[in-house]
Amino acid sequence: MSENIKTPFVRLAKRTDMNPRKAMAIRIASIAVALLLGFIPMMISGTNPFEAYSVIIQGSLLRRTYLNQTVKIAIPLLGCALAIAPCFKMRFWNIGAEGQITIGAMCATYFALFWYGRVPHVVLLLMMFLVSLIGGGIWALIPAFFKAKWNTNETLFTLMMNYIAIGIVAWLQGGPWEGRKGSQLIPMFDKSARLPDFNFLIGIGEHEISLTSHVGLIFILILVWLMYIYMNKTKQGYEIAVIGDSVNTARYAGMNVGNIIMRTMFISGAISGFVGFLIVSGANYTLYSGVADGVGFTAITVAWLSQLNPFAMIIISMMLAVLEKGANTLQTRMQVPASISDIITGILLFTMLSCEFFINYRLIFRGRAGKEEKV
């Protein structure tokens, strides 16, 4: 009976023996291929590809103002990727970071608007920080509770909660928190509700640039180190990994899966809420319904490409920030359509995601005499 079953022409098999150096070479090659493929839309639009790539680098890194804006883009991306990493390692698909950022920003904004002048500067920032953690954590805890209690679909649940959070802020923006009547704008924060800036020198090739950023950058970099320790060196990190491998194994080992899901999601939401605090207090100095600006979704790409490695997230976040800021400069300086910049970014992300497929899986083709050829 088994002899009559035809072997499929091609099938997938998971790799277990990929050399780390070979995997890194594949990733670097995927970036090179993406840059080469980016030549195509540029040439179609009549743009010199070499000049365009030069403008992207110059417009994102080689001037102080540009570098400051690039880092400003990278900070929330990195923070949000760190937030969703433990959930993804547990195979709990938290697609609600966008809403958790928004709720954290909203909670911080309340104290920024109504408590400034009543408490000292440092105390006000500390209060905004704490409520952003609590607000984002509780918002994330809602879908986690339903998942733990009734095994609901967390992907849809967290996604739908994004729109609820955005709707709440839109109502506040045009209602109770509206500044000038009819403006549909929430007032700008007082200086006492803004994170302080700091300066340091950074060398890029032969250039030395003074970078200015808010102190949130320091906290995010510290969080990278803490998240690495949490996910790889602690009991809770081990529990997350076991649940990600097999829920049944975790239950057999005596783990309370429901409690671990809720605890992990609260931590994830709290970090996302903290990112919201950094955005409104360190960058925008106000709140509006689109405050997350797609960060929660882009961070999924960062987490995936970095293979949930917190240190790799720094590189991926910065690379995407360079592309976004450089694309804006490309559009204004060379009149390249925004769609071309989006195509280049999409090509890069597609090739990098594709390379992860070939790193983790091999294609096995059926040979002529029934022999299998591995690729």
PDB file of C-alpha atoms in Angstrom, residues 34-321:
ATOM      1  CA  ALA A  34      16.820  44.072  -1.747  1.00  0.00           C
ATOM      2  CA  LEU A  35      19.011  47.084  -2.514  1.00  0.00           C
ATOM      3  CA  LEU A  36      19.631  45.781  -6.030  1.00  0.00           C
ATOM      4  CA  LEU A  37      15.925  45.152  -6.598  1.00  0.00           C
ATOM      5  CA  GLY A  38      15.304  48.710  -5.392  1.00  0.00           C
ATOM      6  CA  PHE A  39      17.115  49.904  -8.525  1.00  0.00           C
ATOM      7  CA  ILE A  40      14.161  48.780 -10.650  1.00  0.00           C
ATOM      8  CA  PRO A  41      11.421  51.153  -9.372  1.00  0.00           C
ATOM      9  CA  MET A  42      13.959  53.997  -9.163  1.00  0.00           C
ATOM     10  CA  MET A  43      15.048  53.613 -12.781  1.00  0.00           C
ATOM     11  CA  ILE A  44      11.430  53.284 -13.927  1.00  0.00           C
ATOM     12  CA  SER A  45      10.690  56.615 -12.231  1.00  0.00           C
ATOM     13  CA  GLY A  46      13.756  58.194 -13.881  1.00  0.00           C
ATOM     14  CA  THR A  47      15.819  58.455 -10.696  1.00  0.00           C
ATOM     15  CA  ASN A  48      19.516  57.654 -10.408  1.00  0.00           C
ATOM     16  CA  PRO A  49      19.604  54.745  -7.905  1.00  0.00           C
ATOM     17  CA  PHE A  50      23.094  55.512  -6.588  1.00  0.00           C
ATOM     18  CA  GLU A  51      22.201  59.142  -6.018  1.00  0.00           C
ATOM     19  CA  ALA A  52      18.922  58.115  -4.359  1.00  0.00           C
ATOM     20  CA  TYR A  53      20.599  55.746  -1.904  1.00  0.00           C
ATOM     21  CA  SER A  54      23.158  58.457  -1.135  1.00  0.00           C
ATOM     22  CA  VAL A  55      20.325  60.882  -0.342  1.00  0.00           C
ATOM     23  CA  ILE A  56      18.672  58.297   1.922  1.00  0.00           C
ATOM     24  CA  ILE A  57      21.869  57.919   3.979  1.00  0.00           C
ATOM     25  CA  GLN A  58      22.581  61.644   4.060  1.00  0.00           C
ATOM     26  CA  GLY A  59      18.977  62.485   4.897  1.00  0.00           C
ATOM     27  CA  SER A  60      18.845  60.139   7.848  1.00  0.00           C
ATOM     28  CA  LEU A  61      22.312  59.999   9.411  1.00  0.00           C
ATOM     29  CA  LEU A  62      24.826  62.597   8.277  1.00  0.00           C
ATOM     30  CA  ARG A  63      23.344  65.743   9.758  1.00  0.00           C
ATOM     31  CA  ARG A  64      22.493  66.395  13.362  1.00  0.00           C
ATOM     32  CA  THR A  65      18.874  67.332  12.665  1.00  0.00           C
ATOM     33  CA  TYR A  66      18.327  64.301  10.448  1.00  0.00           C
ATOM     34  CA  LEU A  67      19.944  61.900  12.915  1.00  0.00           C
ATOM     35  CA  ASN A  68      17.849  63.288  15.761  1.00  0.00           C
ATOM     36  CA  GLN A  69      14.680  62.635  13.758  1.00  0.00           C
ATOM     37  CA  THR A  70      15.846  59.126  12.824  1.00  0.00           C
ATOM     38  CA  VAL A  71      16.466  58.235  16.458  1.00  0.00           C
ATOM     39  CA  LYS A  72      13.087  59.752  17.337  1.00  0.00           C
ATOM     40  CA  ILE A  73      11.482  57.276  14.914  1.00  0.00           C
ATOM     41  CA  ALA A  74      13.547  54.328  16.186  1.00  0.00           C
ATOM     42  CA  ILE A  75      12.815  54.763  19.921  1.00  0.00           C
ATOM     43  CA  PRO A  76       9.114  53.778  19.899  1.00  0.00           C
ATOM     44  CA  LEU A  77       9.783  51.036  17.321  1.00  0.00           C
ATOM     45  CA  LEU A  78      12.401  49.446  19.546  1.00  0.00           C
ATOM     46  CA  GLY A  79      10.317  49.858  22.701  1.00  0.00           C
ATOM     47  CA  CYS A  80       7.215  48.320  21.127  1.00  0.00           C
ATOM     48  CA  ALA A  81       9.195  45.400  19.661  1.00  0.00           C
ATOM     49  CA  LEU A  82      10.539  44.684  23.148  1.00  0.00           C
ATOM     50  CA  ALA A  83       6.971  44.831  24.481  1.00  0.00           C
ATOM     51  CA  ILE A  84       5.522  42.211  22.152  1.00  0.00           C
ATOM     52  CA  ALA A  85       8.566  39.897  22.189  1.00  0.00           C
ATOM     53  CA  PRO A  86       7.568  37.829  25.280  1.00  0.00           C
ATOM     54  CA  CYS A  87       4.023  37.408  23.926  1.00  0.00           C
ATOM     55  CA  PHE A  88       5.276  36.205  20.575  1.00  0.00           C
ATOM     56  CA  LYS A  89       7.722  33.826  22.228  1.00  0.00           C
ATOM     57  CA  MET A  90       4.730  32.399  24.089  1.00  0.00           C
ATOM     58  CA  ARG A  91       2.853  32.248  20.736  1.00  0.00           C
ATOM     59  CA  PHE A  92       0.250  34.677  22.029  1.00  0.00           C
ATOM     60  CA  TRP A  93      -0.240  36.950  19.033  1.00  0.00           C
ATOM     61  CA  ASN A  94      -0.561  40.394  20.573  1.00  0.00           C
ATOM     62  CA  ILE A  95      -1.641  42.594  17.651  1.00  0.00           C
ATOM     63  CA  GLY A  96      -2.946  45.230  20.061  1.00  0.00           C
ATOM     64  CA  ALA A  97       0.228  47.169  20.841  1.00  0.00           C
ATOM     65  CA  GLU A  98      -1.158  50.092  18.843  1.00  0.00           C
ATOM     66  CA  GLY A  99      -4.076  50.412  21.272  1.00  0.00           C
ATOM     67  CA  GLN A 100      -1.904  49.802  24.331  1.00  0.00           C
ATOM     68  CA  ILE A 101       0.409  52.626  23.243  1.00  0.00           C
ATOM     69  CA  THR A 102      -2.619  54.877  22.759  1.00  0.00           C
ATOM     70  CA  ILE A 103      -4.072  54.098  26.196  1.00  0.00           C
ATOM     71  CA  GLY A 104      -0.698  54.606  27.901  1.00  0.00           C
ATOM     72  CA  ALA A 105      -0.331  57.951  26.121  1.00  0.00           C
ATOM     73  CA  MET A 106      -3.878  58.922  27.122  1.00  0.00           C
ATOM     74  CA  CYS A 107      -3.281  58.145  30.803  1.00  0.00           C
ATOM     75  CA  ALA A 108      -0.040  60.135  30.805  1.00  0.00           C
ATOM     76  CA  THR A 109      -1.771  63.022  29.025  1.00  0.00           C
ATOM     77  CA  TYR A 110      -4.402  63.321  31.748  1.00  0.00           C
ATOM     78  CA  PHE A 111      -1.756  64.175  34.338  1.00  0.00           C
ATOM     79  CA  ALA A 112       0.148  66.360  31.862  1.00  0.00           C
ATOM     80  CA  LEU A 113      -2.980  68.474  31.275  1.00  0.00           C
ATOM     81  CA  PHE A 114      -4.529  68.642  34.714  1.00  0.00           C
ATOM     82  CA  TRP A 115      -1.682  68.170  37.218  1.00  0.00           C
ATOM     83  CA  TYR A 116       1.057  70.454  35.905  1.00  0.00           C
ATOM     84  CA  GLY A 117       1.799  73.261  38.334  1.00  0.00           C
ATOM     85  CA  ARG A 118       0.296  71.255  41.195  1.00  0.00           C
ATOM     86  CA  VAL A 119       3.271  68.932  41.721  1.00  0.00           C
ATOM     87  CA  PRO A 120       7.028  69.287  41.070  1.00  0.00           C
ATOM     88  CA  HIS A 121       8.419  68.517  37.605  1.00  0.00           C
ATOM     89  CA  VAL A 122      10.036  65.176  38.547  1.00  0.00           C
ATOM     90  CA  VAL A 123       6.977  64.019  40.488  1.00  0.00           C
ATOM     91  CA  LEU A 124       4.700  64.848  37.556  1.00  0.00           C
ATOM     92  CA  LEU A 125       6.845  62.846  35.122  1.00  0.00           C
ATOM     93  CA  LEU A 126       6.958  59.948  37.576  1.00  0.00           C
ATOM     94  CA  MET A 127       3.168  59.986  37.877  1.00  0.00           C
ATOM     95  CA  MET A 128       2.794  60.058  34.083  1.00  0.00           C
ATOM     96  CA  PHE A 129       5.230  57.157  33.805  1.00  0.00           C
ATOM     97  CA  LEU A 130       3.407  55.006  36.367  1.00  0.00           C
ATOM     98  CA  VAL A 131      -0.108  55.586  35.004  1.00  0.00           C
ATOM     99  CA  SER A 132       1.086  54.819  31.460  1.00  0.00           C
ATOM    100  CA  LEU A 133       2.371  51.451  32.690  1.00  0.00           C
ATOM    101  CA  ILE A 134      -0.855  50.691  34.549  1.00  0.00           C
ATOM    102  CA  GLY A 135      -3.125  51.881  31.732  1.00  0.00           C
ATOM    103  CA  GLY A 136      -1.332  49.941  29.005  1.00  0.00           C
ATOM    104  CA  GLY A 137      -1.044  46.864  31.226  1.00  0.00           C
ATOM    105  CA  ILE A 138      -4.743  46.775  32.112  1.00  0.00           C
ATOM    106  CA  TRP A 139      -5.740  47.335  28.477  1.00  0.00           C
ATOM    107  CA  ALA A 140      -3.627  44.311  27.477  1.00  0.00           C
ATOM    108  CA  LEU A 141      -4.935  42.278  30.408  1.00  0.00           C
ATOM    109  CA  ILE A 142      -8.514  42.339  29.059  1.00  0.00           C
ATOM    110  CA  PRO A 143      -7.909  40.083  26.004  1.00  0.00           C
ATOM    111  CA  ALA A 144      -5.475  37.980  28.053  1.00  0.00           C
ATOM    112  CA  PHE A 145      -8.195  37.282  30.642  1.00  0.00           C
ATOM    113  CA  PHE A 146     -10.669  36.195  27.960  1.00  0.00           C
ATOM    114  CA  LYS A 147      -7.995  33.989  26.372  1.00  0.00           C
ATOM    115  CA  ALA A 148      -7.126  32.369  29.681  1.00  0.00           C
ATOM    116  CA  LYS A 149     -10.780  31.949  30.742  1.00  0.00           C
ATOM    117  CA  TRP A 150     -12.587  31.073  27.502  1.00  0.00           C
ATOM    118  CA  ASN A 151      -9.770  30.530  24.968  1.00  0.00           C
ATOM    119  CA  THR A 152     -10.913  33.388  22.723  1.00  0.00           C
ATOM    120  CA  ASN A 153      -8.975  34.337  19.589  1.00  0.00           C
ATOM    121  CA  GLU A 154      -6.337  36.793  20.840  1.00  0.00           C
ATOM    122  CA  THR A 155      -5.434  38.034  17.357  1.00  0.00           C
ATOM    123  CA  LEU A 156      -8.905  39.392  16.608  1.00  0.00           C
ATOM    124  CA  PHE A 157      -9.520  40.508  20.191  1.00  0.00           C
ATOM    125  CA  THR A 158      -6.345  42.578  20.488  1.00  0.00           C
ATOM    126  CA  LEU A 159      -6.774  43.965  16.964  1.00  0.00           C
ATOM    127  CA  MET A 160     -10.318  45.183  17.637  1.00  0.00           C
ATOM    128  CA  MET A 161      -9.251  46.823  20.887  1.00  0.00           C
ATOM    129  CA  ASN A 162      -6.920  49.070  18.889  1.00  0.00           C
ATOM    130  CA  TYR A 163      -9.914  50.771  17.301  1.00  0.00           C
ATOM    131  CA  ILE A 164     -11.664  51.181  20.655  1.00  0.00           C
ATOM    132  CA  ALA A 165      -8.595  52.929  22.109  1.00  0.00           C
ATOM    133  CA  ILE A 166      -8.274  55.180  19.065  1.00  0.00           C
ATOM    134  CA  GLY A 167     -11.987  56.007  19.270  1.00  0.00           C
ATOM    135  CA  ILE A 168     -11.724  56.982  22.941  1.00  0.00           C
ATOM    136  CA  VAL A 169      -8.880  59.402  22.203  1.00  0.00           C
ATOM    137  CA  ALA A 170     -10.748  60.808  19.175  1.00  0.00           C
ATOM    138  CA  TRP A 171     -13.717  61.539  21.470  1.00  0.00           C
ATOM    139  CA  LEU A 172     -11.463  63.251  24.027  1.00  0.00           C
ATOM    140  CA  GLN A 173      -9.754  65.202  21.241  1.00  0.00           C
ATOM    141  CA  GLY A 174     -13.012  66.716  20.068  1.00  0.00           C
ATOM    142  CA  GLY A 175     -14.750  66.803  23.439  1.00  0.00           C
ATOM    143  CA  PRO A 176     -13.639  67.025  27.101  1.00  0.00           C
ATOM    144  CA  TRP A 177      -9.944  67.636  26.391  1.00  0.00           C
ATOM    145  CA  GLU A 178     -10.333  69.896  23.358  1.00  0.00           C
ATOM    146  CA  GLY A 179      -8.277  73.073  23.676  1.00  0.00           C
ATOM    147  CA  ARG A 180      -9.670  75.896  21.586  1.00  0.00           C
ATOM    148  CA  LYS A 181     -13.306  75.113  20.796  1.00  0.00           C
ATOM    149  CA  GLY A 182     -13.739  73.726  17.297  1.00  0.00           C
ATOM    150  CA  SER A 183     -10.023  73.004  16.865  1.00  0.00           C
ATOM    151  CA  GLN A 184     -10.306  69.248  17.512  1.00  0.00           C
ATOM    152  CA  LEU A 185      -6.871  69.549  19.166  1.00  0.00           C
ATOM    153  CA  ILE A 186      -5.669  68.740  22.660  1.00  0.00           C
ATOM    154  CA  PRO A 187      -3.431  71.521  24.109  1.00  0.00           C
ATOM    155  CA  MET A 188       0.351  71.163  24.026  1.00  0.00           C
ATOM    156  CA  PHE A 189       2.016  69.980  27.226  1.00  0.00           C
ATOM    157  CA  ASP A 190       3.552  72.423  29.664  1.00  0.00           C
ATOM    158  CA  LYS A 191       7.357  72.205  29.905  1.00  0.00           C
ATOM    159  CA  SER A 192       7.045  70.522  33.293  1.00  0.00           C
ATOM    160  CA  ALA A 193       5.314  67.558  31.584  1.00  0.00           C
ATOM    161  CA  ARG A 194       8.025  67.091  28.962  1.00  0.00           C
ATOM    162  CA  LEU A 195      10.970  64.710  29.220  1.00  0.00           C
ATOM    163  CA  PRO A 196      14.335  66.490  29.408  1.00  0.00           C
ATOM    164  CA  ASP A 197      16.791  66.224  26.505  1.00  0.00           C
ATOM    165  CA  PHE A 198      20.435  65.236  26.639  1.00  0.00           C
ATOM    166  CA  ASN A 199      23.328  65.488  24.190  1.00  0.00           C
ATOM    167  CA  PHE A 200      26.142  63.125  23.322  1.00  0.00           C
ATOM    168  CA  LEU A 201      28.622  62.719  20.479  1.00  0.00           C
ATOM    169  CA  ILE A 202      28.321  59.883  17.978  1.00  0.00           C
ATOM    170  CA  GLY A 203      30.801  58.995  15.247  1.00  0.00           C
ATOM    171  CA  ILE A 204      29.615  57.869  11.797  1.00  0.00           C
ATOM    172  CA  GLY A 205      32.622  57.119   9.590  1.00  0.00           C
ATOM    173  CA  GLU A 206      34.697  60.285   9.470  1.00  0.00           C
ATOM    174  CA  HIS A 207      31.812  62.380  10.749  1.00  0.00           C
ATOM    175  CA  GLU A 208      31.232  63.247  14.402  1.00  0.00           C
ATOM    176  CA  ILE A 209      27.713  64.407  15.181  1.00  0.00           C
ATOM    177  CA  SER A 210      26.180  65.718  18.378  1.00  0.00           C
ATOM    178  CA  LEU A 211      22.969  63.762  18.949  1.00  0.00           C
ATOM    179  CA  THR A 212      20.125  65.271  20.945  1.00  0.00           C
ATOM    180  CA  SER A 213      17.439  62.978  22.325  1.00  0.00           C
ATOM    181  CA  HIS A 214      15.114  62.774  25.287  1.00  0.00           C
ATOM    182  CA  VAL A 215      16.071  60.600  28.245  1.00  0.00           C
ATOM    183  CA  GLY A 216      13.620  57.951  27.081  1.00  0.00           C
ATOM    184  CA  LEU A 217      16.386  56.662  24.789  1.00  0.00           C
ATOM    185  CA  ILE A 218      18.451  55.733  27.854  1.00  0.00           C
ATOM    186  CA  PHE A 219      15.515  53.907  29.447  1.00  0.00           C
ATOM    187  CA  ILE A 220      14.764  51.995  26.230  1.00  0.00           C
ATOM    188  CA  LEU A 221      18.396  50.848  25.918  1.00  0.00           C
ATOM    189  CA  ILE A 222      18.333  49.718  29.552  1.00  0.00           C
ATOM    190  CA  LEU A 223      15.077  47.900  28.793  1.00  0.00           C
ATOM    191  CA  VAL A 224      16.834  45.995  25.974  1.00  0.00           C
ATOM    192  CA  TRP A 225      19.255  44.526  28.493  1.00  0.00           C
ATOM    193  CA  LEU A 226      16.508  43.821  31.043  1.00  0.00           C
ATOM    194  CA  MET A 227      14.293  42.104  28.463  1.00  0.00           C
ATOM    195  CA  TYR A 228      17.185  39.883  27.377  1.00  0.00           C
ATOM    196  CA  ILE A 229      17.728  38.801  30.981  1.00  0.00           C
ATOM    197  CA  TYR A 230      13.988  38.343  31.576  1.00  0.00           C
ATOM    198  CA  MET A 231      13.448  36.141  28.522  1.00  0.00           C
ATOM    199  CA  ASN A 232      16.638  34.075  28.792  1.00  0.00           C
ATOM    200  CA  LYS A 233      17.757  33.992  32.429  1.00  0.00           C
ATOM    201  CA  THR A 234      14.629  33.966  34.610  1.00  0.00           C
ATOM    202  CA  LYS A 235      12.036  31.399  35.648  1.00  0.00           C
ATOM    203  CA  GLN A 236       9.248  33.446  34.070  1.00  0.00           C
ATOM    204  CA  GLY A 237      11.152  33.554  30.788  1.00  0.00           C
ATOM    205  CA  TYR A 238      11.541  29.786  30.919  1.00  0.00           C
ATOM    206  CA  GLU A 239       7.805  29.373  31.507  1.00  0.00           C
ATOM    207  CA  ILE A 240       7.080  31.588  28.494  1.00  0.00           C
ATOM    208  CA  ALA A 241       9.392  29.447  26.335  1.00  0.00           C
ATOM    209  CA  VAL A 242       7.776  26.192  27.494  1.00  0.00           C
ATOM    210  CA  ILE A 243       4.263  27.468  26.724  1.00  0.00           C
ATOM    211  CA  GLY A 244       5.476  28.613  23.311  1.00  0.00           C
ATOM    212  CA  ASP A 245       6.792  25.122  22.579  1.00  0.00           C
ATOM    213  CA  SER A 246       3.778  23.220  23.920  1.00  0.00           C
ATOM    214  CA  VAL A 247       0.865  24.299  26.090  1.00  0.00           C
ATOM    215  CA  ASN A 248       0.178  20.669  27.025  1.00  0.00           C
ATOM    216  CA  THR A 249       3.763  20.186  28.183  1.00  0.00           C
ATOM    217  CA  ALA A 250       3.483  23.337  30.316  1.00  0.00           C
ATOM    218  CA  ARG A 251       0.280  22.052  31.941  1.00  0.00           C
ATOM    219  CA  TYR A 252       1.832  18.628  32.503  1.00  0.00           C
ATOM    220  CA  ALA A 253       4.765  20.344  34.258  1.00  0.00           C
ATOM    221  CA  GLY A 254       2.278  22.000  36.643  1.00  0.00           C
ATOM    222  CA  MET A 255       2.363  25.499  35.183  1.00  0.00           C
ATOM    223  CA  ASN A 256      -0.727  27.690  35.494  1.00  0.00           C
ATOM    224  CA  VAL A 257      -0.943  28.608  31.809  1.00  0.00           C
ATOM    225  CA  GLY A 258      -3.791  31.096  32.259  1.00  0.00           C
ATOM    226  CA  ASN A 259      -1.963  33.098  34.926  1.00  0.00           C
ATOM    227  CA  ILE A 260       1.250  33.123  32.893  1.00  0.00           C
ATOM    228  CA  ILE A 261      -0.628  34.413  29.830  1.00  0.00           C
ATOM    229  CA  MET A 262      -2.211  37.226  31.855  1.00  0.00           C
ATOM    230  CA  ARG A 263       1.065  38.119  33.589  1.00  0.00           C
ATOM    231  CA  THR A 264       2.989  38.218  30.292  1.00  0.00           C
ATOM    232  CA  MET A 265       0.338  40.293  28.565  1.00  0.00           C
ATOM    233  CA  PHE A 266       0.229  42.772  31.435  1.00  0.00           C
ATOM    234  CA  ILE A 267       4.001  43.229  31.140  1.00  0.00           C
ATOM    235  CA  SER A 268       3.701  43.595  27.360  1.00  0.00           C
ATOM    236  CA  GLY A 269       0.908  46.163  27.663  1.00  0.00           C
ATOM    237  CA  ALA A 270       2.762  48.064  30.383  1.00  0.00           C
ATOM    238  CA  ILE A 271       5.855  48.433  28.183  1.00  0.00           C
ATOM    239  CA  SER A 272       3.658  49.513  25.261  1.00  0.00           C
ATOM    240  CA  GLY A 273       2.001  52.061  27.553  1.00  0.00           C
ATOM    241  CA  PHE A 274       5.460  53.293  28.499  1.00  0.00           C
ATOM    242  CA  VAL A 275       6.193  53.774  24.797  1.00  0.00           C
ATOM    243  CA  GLY A 276       3.039  55.884  24.599  1.00  0.00           C
ATOM    244  CA  PHE A 277       4.347  58.009  27.473  1.00  0.00           C
ATOM    245  CA  LEU A 278       7.662  58.495  25.626  1.00  0.00           C
ATOM    246  CA  ILE A 279       5.860  59.567  22.456  1.00  0.00           C
ATOM    247  CA  VAL A 280       3.637  62.206  24.055  1.00  0.00           C
ATOM    248  CA  SER A 281       6.122  63.464  26.644  1.00  0.00           C
ATOM    249  CA  GLY A 282       9.356  63.137  24.697  1.00  0.00           C
ATOM    250  CA  ALA A 283       8.414  63.753  21.073  1.00  0.00           C
ATOM    251  CA  ASN A 284       4.919  65.088  20.260  1.00  0.00           C
ATOM    252  CA  TYR A 285       4.093  66.977  23.498  1.00  0.00           C
ATOM    253  CA  THR A 286       0.402  66.388  22.874  1.00  0.00           C
ATOM    254  CA  LEU A 287      -2.116  63.615  22.284  1.00  0.00           C
ATOM    255  CA  TYR A 288      -4.180  62.810  19.209  1.00  0.00           C
ATOM    256  CA  SER A 289      -6.019  59.727  17.945  1.00  0.00           C
ATOM    257  CA  GLY A 290      -3.172  58.644  15.651  1.00  0.00           C
ATOM    258  CA  VAL A 291      -0.508  58.984  18.316  1.00  0.00           C
ATOM    259  CA  ALA A 292       0.780  55.408  17.795  1.00  0.00           C
ATOM    260  CA  ASP A 293       1.189  56.123  14.051  1.00  0.00           C
ATOM    261  CA  GLY A 294       1.436  52.447  13.054  1.00  0.00           C
ATOM    262  CA  VAL A 295       4.303  51.713  15.456  1.00  0.00           C
ATOM    263  CA  GLY A 296       2.433  48.757  16.965  1.00  0.00           C
ATOM    264  CA  PHE A 297       2.209  47.038  13.578  1.00  0.00           C
ATOM    265  CA  THR A 298       5.705  47.900  12.320  1.00  0.00           C
ATOM    266  CA  ALA A 299       7.137  46.589  15.601  1.00  0.00           C
ATOM    267  CA  ILE A 300       5.785  43.147  14.687  1.00  0.00           C
ATOM    268  CA  THR A 301       8.144  43.179  11.710  1.00  0.00           C
ATOM    269  CA  VAL A 302      11.022  44.290  13.945  1.00  0.00           C
ATOM    270  CA  ALA A 303      10.348  41.482  16.434  1.00  0.00           C
ATOM    271  CA  TRP A 304      10.033  38.886  13.676  1.00  0.00           C
ATOM    272  CA  LEU A 305      13.174  39.912  11.783  1.00  0.00           C
ATOM    273  CA  SER A 306      15.224  40.006  14.986  1.00  0.00           C
ATOM    274  CA  GLN A 307      14.039  36.499  15.933  1.00  0.00           C
ATOM    275  CA  LEU A 308      12.933  38.014  19.271  1.00  0.00           C
ATOM    276  CA  ASN A 309      16.532  38.919  20.141  1.00  0.00           C
ATOM    277  CA  PRO A 310      16.411  42.268  22.030  1.00  0.00           C
ATOM    278  CA  PHE A 311      19.889  43.322  20.891  1.00  0.00           C
ATOM    279  CA  ALA A 312      19.134  42.543  17.245  1.00  0.00           C
ATOM    280  CA  MET A 313      16.013  44.710  17.604  1.00  0.00           C
ATOM    281  CA  ILE A 314      18.260  47.764  18.027  1.00  0.00           C
ATOM    282  CA  ILE A 315      19.766  47.221  14.561  1.00  0.00           C
ATOM    283  CA  ILE A 316      16.445  46.415  12.858  1.00  0.00           C
ATOM    284  CA  SER A 317      14.648  49.378  14.470  1.00  0.00           C
ATOM    285  CA  MET A 318      17.398  51.765  13.447  1.00  0.00           C
ATOM    286  CA  MET A 319      17.484  50.373   9.919  1.00  0.00           C
ATOM    287  CA  LEU A 320      13.736  50.868   9.443  1.00  0.00           C
ATOM    288  CA  ALA A 321      14.012  54.347  10.953  1.00  0.00           C
TER     289      ALA A 321
END
